Coordinates of C-alpha atoms in Angstrom, one line a residue:
M19 CA 100.8 134.0 32.1
V20 CA 102.2 136.7 34.4
K21 CA 98.7 138.3 34.6
L22 CA 97.2 135.0 35.7
R23 CA 99.8 134.5 38.4
L24 CA 99.3 138.0 39.7
F25 CA 95.5 137.6 39.6
A26 CA 95.7 134.3 41.4
V27 CA 98.0 135.7 44.1
T28 CA 95.6 138.7 44.6
M29 CA 92.6 136.4 44.8
A30 CA 94.3 134.2 47.4
I31 CA 95.2 137.2 49.5
A32 CA 91.6 138.5 49.1
C33 CA 90.4 135.2 50.5
S34 CA 92.5 135.8 53.6
L35 CA 91.0 139.2 53.9
G36 CA 87.5 137.7 53.8
L37 CA 86.4 139.6 50.7
S38 CA 83.3 138.7 48.7
A39 CA 85.6 137.8 45.7
C40 CA 86.1 134.4 47.4
S41 CA 82.5 133.4 47.2
P42 CA 81.7 130.2 45.2
S43 CA 79.9 132.2 42.5
T44 CA 83.1 134.1 41.6
P45 CA 84.5 133.1 38.2
S46 CA 87.8 131.2 38.4
A47 CA 91.1 133.1 37.8
S48 CA 91.5 131.5 34.4
S49 CA 88.1 132.5 33.2
P50 CA 88.0 135.3 30.6
E51 CA 85.0 136.6 32.5
S52 CA 86.9 137.0 35.7
P53 CA 86.8 140.7 36.8
A54 CA 90.0 142.5 37.5
P55 CA 90.5 142.9 41.2
S56 CA 89.8 146.4 42.4
A57 CA 93.0 148.0 43.6
A58 CA 90.9 149.9 46.2
S59 CA 89.1 147.0 47.6
P60 CA 91.7 145.8 50.3
E61 CA 92.0 149.4 51.4
T62 CA 88.3 149.6 52.2
Q63 CA 88.4 146.5 54.5
P64 CA 89.4 146.6 58.1
V65 CA 92.7 144.7 58.4
D66 CA 93.4 143.2 61.8
G67 CA 96.6 141.6 63.0
L68 CA 95.6 138.1 62.2
T69 CA 94.7 139.0 58.6
K70 CA 98.0 140.8 58.1
D71 CA 99.9 137.8 59.4
I72 CA 98.0 135.5 57.0
D73 CA 98.7 137.8 54.1
Y74 CA 102.4 138.1 55.1
L75 CA 102.9 134.3 55.5
T76 CA 101.0 133.6 52.3
K77 CA 103.3 135.8 50.2
L78 CA 106.5 134.4 51.7
S79 CA 105.2 130.9 51.3
L80 CA 104.5 131.6 47.6
M81 CA 108.1 132.7 47.3
R82 CA 109.3 129.5 49.0
G83 CA 107.1 127.4 46.6
H84 CA 108.7 129.1 43.6
M85 CA 112.2 128.5 45.1
L86 CA 111.3 124.9 46.0
V87 CA 110.6 123.9 42.4
A88 CA 113.5 126.0 41.2
Q89 CA 115.9 124.0 43.4
E90 CA 114.5 120.8 41.9
L91 CA 115.2 122.1 38.4
L92 CA 118.7 123.2 39.3
E93 CA 119.4 119.7 40.6
L94 CA 118.1 118.3 37.3
E95 CA 120.7 120.7 35.6
K96 CA 117.9 122.7 34.0
P97 CA 118.9 126.3 34.9
A98 CA 116.9 127.7 32.0
E99 CA 113.7 126.2 33.4
A100 CA 114.7 127.2 37.0
E101 CA 115.3 130.8 36.1
P102 CA 111.7 132.1 35.9
H103 CA 110.8 130.5 39.2
I104 CA 113.8 132.2 40.8
G105 CA 112.6 135.5 39.2
H106 CA 109.0 135.3 40.3
P107 CA 109.6 136.1 44.0
V108 CA 111.4 139.3 43.2
E109 CA 109.5 140.3 40.1
E110 CA 105.9 139.5 41.2
I111 CA 105.7 139.3 45.0
Y112 CA 108.5 141.3 46.8
A113 CA 107.0 144.8 46.1
D114 CA 103.8 143.8 47.9
L115 CA 105.8 142.7 50.9
E116 CA 108.1 145.7 51.3
D117 CA 105.9 147.7 53.7
Q118 CA 105.3 144.7 55.9
L119 CA 109.0 143.8 56.0
A120 CA 109.8 147.3 57.2
E121 CA 107.0 147.2 59.8
R122 CA 108.2 143.9 61.1
G123 CA 111.9 145.0 61.2
V124 CA 113.0 142.6 58.5
A125 CA 116.2 143.6 56.6
P126 CA 115.4 144.1 52.9
F127 CA 116.5 141.2 50.8
K128 CA 115.5 142.2 47.3
A129 CA 119.1 142.4 46.3
T130 CA 119.7 138.9 47.5
L131 CA 116.9 137.6 45.4
T132 CA 118.0 139.6 42.4
E133 CA 121.6 138.4 42.7
V134 CA 120.8 134.7 42.4
H135 CA 118.3 135.4 39.6
D136 CA 120.8 137.4 37.6
L137 CA 123.4 134.6 38.0
V138 CA 121.1 131.8 36.9
Q139 CA 119.9 134.0 34.0
N140 CA 123.2 135.2 32.7
R141 CA 125.8 132.7 34.1
P142 CA 124.0 129.4 34.5
S143 CA 127.2 127.5 35.1
D144 CA 128.6 129.8 37.8
P145 CA 129.7 127.8 40.8
Q146 CA 128.4 130.5 43.1
I147 CA 124.8 129.8 42.2
Q148 CA 124.0 127.3 44.9
A149 CA 125.5 129.4 47.6
K150 CA 123.6 132.5 46.4
F151 CA 120.5 130.4 46.1
N152 CA 120.9 129.3 49.7
D153 CA 121.3 132.9 50.8
A154 CA 118.0 133.7 49.1
I155 CA 116.2 130.8 50.9
A156 CA 117.7 131.9 54.2
A157 CA 116.5 135.4 53.7
I158 CA 112.9 134.3 53.0
D159 CA 113.0 131.8 55.9
G160 CA 114.4 134.6 58.1
A161 CA 111.4 136.8 57.2
I162 CA 109.0 133.9 58.0
A163 CA 110.7 133.4 61.4
V164 CA 109.8 137.0 62.4
L165 CA 106.4 135.6 63.1
P166 CA 106.4 133.8 66.5
K167 CA 105.9 130.0 66.1
E168 CA 102.8 130.1 68.3
R169 CA 101.4 132.5 65.7
S170 CA 102.6 131.0 62.4
Q171 CA 101.9 127.4 63.6
S172 CA 98.4 128.2 64.9
L173 CA 95.5 126.7 63.0
D174 CA 94.0 130.2 62.5
V175 CA 97.1 131.2 60.5
A176 CA 98.7 128.1 59.0
L177 CA 95.5 126.6 57.6
P178 CA 94.3 129.8 55.7
V179 CA 97.8 130.1 54.3
I180 CA 97.7 126.5 53.1
N181 CA 94.3 127.1 51.5
N182 CA 95.6 130.3 49.8
L183 CA 98.5 128.3 48.3
L184 CA 96.2 125.6 47.1
D185 CA 93.9 128.2 45.5
V186 CA 96.9 129.6 43.5
A187 CA 98.2 126.1 42.7
Q188 CA 94.7 125.1 41.3
A189 CA 94.6 128.2 39.1
E190 CA 98.1 127.6 37.8
Y191 CA 97.5 124.0 37.1
E192 CA 94.3 124.8 35.1
A193 CA 96.2 127.4 33.1
A194 CA 99.0 124.8 32.3
I195 CA 96.6 122.5 30.5
S196 CA 95.3 123.0 26.9
N197 CA 93.7 120.4 24.7
N198 CA 94.7 117.7 27.2
K199 CA 98.3 118.6 27.1
I200 CA 100.7 120.4 29.4
S201 CA 101.1 123.5 27.2
E202 CA 102.6 125.8 29.9
A203 CA 105.4 124.1 31.8
I204 CA 106.0 127.1 34.0
E205 CA 102.5 127.1 35.4
Y206 CA 102.7 123.3 35.9
Q207 CA 105.9 123.8 37.9
D208 CA 104.6 126.7 39.9
S209 CA 101.6 124.7 41.0
R210 CA 103.8 121.8 42.0
G211 CA 106.0 124.1 44.1
F212 CA 103.0 125.6 46.0
V213 CA 101.4 122.2 46.7
L214 CA 104.7 120.7 47.9
Y215 CA 105.5 123.6 50.1
A216 CA 102.0 123.6 51.6
Y217 CA 102.2 119.8 52.4
Q218 CA 105.8 119.3 53.2
F219 CA 106.6 122.5 55.1
L220 CA 103.4 124.2 56.3
Y221 CA 101.2 121.3 57.1
P222 CA 103.7 119.4 59.3
S223 CA 103.9 122.4 61.6
V224 CA 100.2 121.9 62.6
R225 CA 99.8 118.2 62.0
D226 CA 99.8 117.3 65.7
T227 CA 97.3 120.0 66.5
V228 CA 95.1 118.9 63.7
R229 CA 95.2 115.3 64.9
Q230 CA 94.3 116.3 68.4
S231 CA 91.6 118.7 67.3
N232 CA 89.8 116.4 64.8
P233 CA 91.3 113.1 63.8
E234 CA 88.7 112.7 61.0
A235 CA 89.7 116.0 59.5
Q236 CA 93.3 114.9 59.7
R237 CA 92.6 111.8 57.7
Q238 CA 90.6 113.7 55.1
I239 CA 93.3 116.4 54.6
E240 CA 96.2 113.9 54.4
A241 CA 94.4 111.5 52.1
A242 CA 93.5 114.3 49.7
F243 CA 97.0 115.7 49.8
E244 CA 98.5 112.3 49.0
A245 CA 96.1 112.0 46.1
L246 CA 96.7 115.6 44.9
Q247 CA 100.5 115.2 44.8
K248 CA 100.1 112.6 42.0
A249 CA 99.3 115.4 39.6
W250 CA 103.0 116.3 39.6
P251 CA 105.1 113.2 39.2
S252 CA 108.2 115.4 38.9
A253 CA 109.4 118.9 38.3
E254 CA 109.6 118.2 34.6
A255 CA 106.2 118.7 33.0
P256 CA 104.8 115.5 31.4
A257 CA 103.4 115.8 27.9
A258 CA 99.9 115.1 29.1
P259 CA 98.4 115.9 32.5
V260 CA 98.3 112.9 35.0
M261 CA 95.2 114.4 36.6
T262 CA 92.6 116.7 35.0
A263 CA 92.0 120.2 36.3
E264 CA 88.7 118.9 37.7
E265 CA 90.4 116.1 39.6
V266 CA 92.9 118.5 41.1
S267 CA 90.0 120.9 42.0
A268 CA 88.2 118.0 43.7
Q269 CA 91.2 117.1 45.9
V270 CA 91.8 120.8 46.8
A271 CA 88.1 121.0 47.8
Q272 CA 88.5 118.0 50.1
I273 CA 91.6 119.6 51.8
Q274 CA 89.9 122.9 52.2
Q275 CA 86.7 121.3 53.6
G276 CA 88.8 119.6 56.2
T277 CA 90.8 122.7 57.2
Q278 CA 87.7 124.8 57.4
S279 CA 86.2 122.4 59.9
L280 CA 89.2 123.1 62.1
Q281 CA 89.4 126.8 62.0
A282 CA 88.0 128.9 64.8
A283 CA 86.2 132.0 63.9
P284 CA 89.0 134.6 63.7
A285 CA 88.8 137.3 66.3
A286 CA 90.0 140.8 65.6
Q287 CA 93.6 141.3 66.6
P288 CA 95.2 144.6 67.6

């Protein structure tokens, strides 16, 4: 399922770039007819400062979503299940961030991510795991903090990032289900981590602004998030899905409809 995750991440970032791949007629990431994203496409698009910030925060938020569900699994004393989620940030996302980290003056932290992954993978009972895990979280959060709060907590950045995470979560959840069973626990857990990070960490930073801007949109977004979270009763995958992929998709659509009503048309940034 690594290809699906990479495709879903690419498509989410493409949406933040405003590419045509995000149109409603595009096949879903799990569809066998889905075209492979063109490696040249992003390079042909004008990338302004706002778009780069959305891209940057999306990738770091995906890392945090992975780590969020990994922490839950470690607390459940399931290091073997936590291991792939600790590995995904360094194996699937970090390389795409390296240039931006350097541009923004962020110290490299690949070694920090690798160290905790290696510990969990090879020495799952090592007492250093939690401390090293905390170091990895601090490194990701430090990279996020490079964005000024007035930028990262603006509606024009935070809401597209939330929508990107929901797009990836929706694709992962759909991929987790086969014959009305959760057949891919990793994808189920990934999707849980992305939704929880979007709602518990990103959304609270803009909640007051959302309420002041459009109370009706606030009610719609929060009601849909509350309903959506029921798809993941815990980090441990149930035998059968609590919600169908279509039900998850419907709640994601409600959230995204609410957020889109709040977003100002993005102006080009230097």
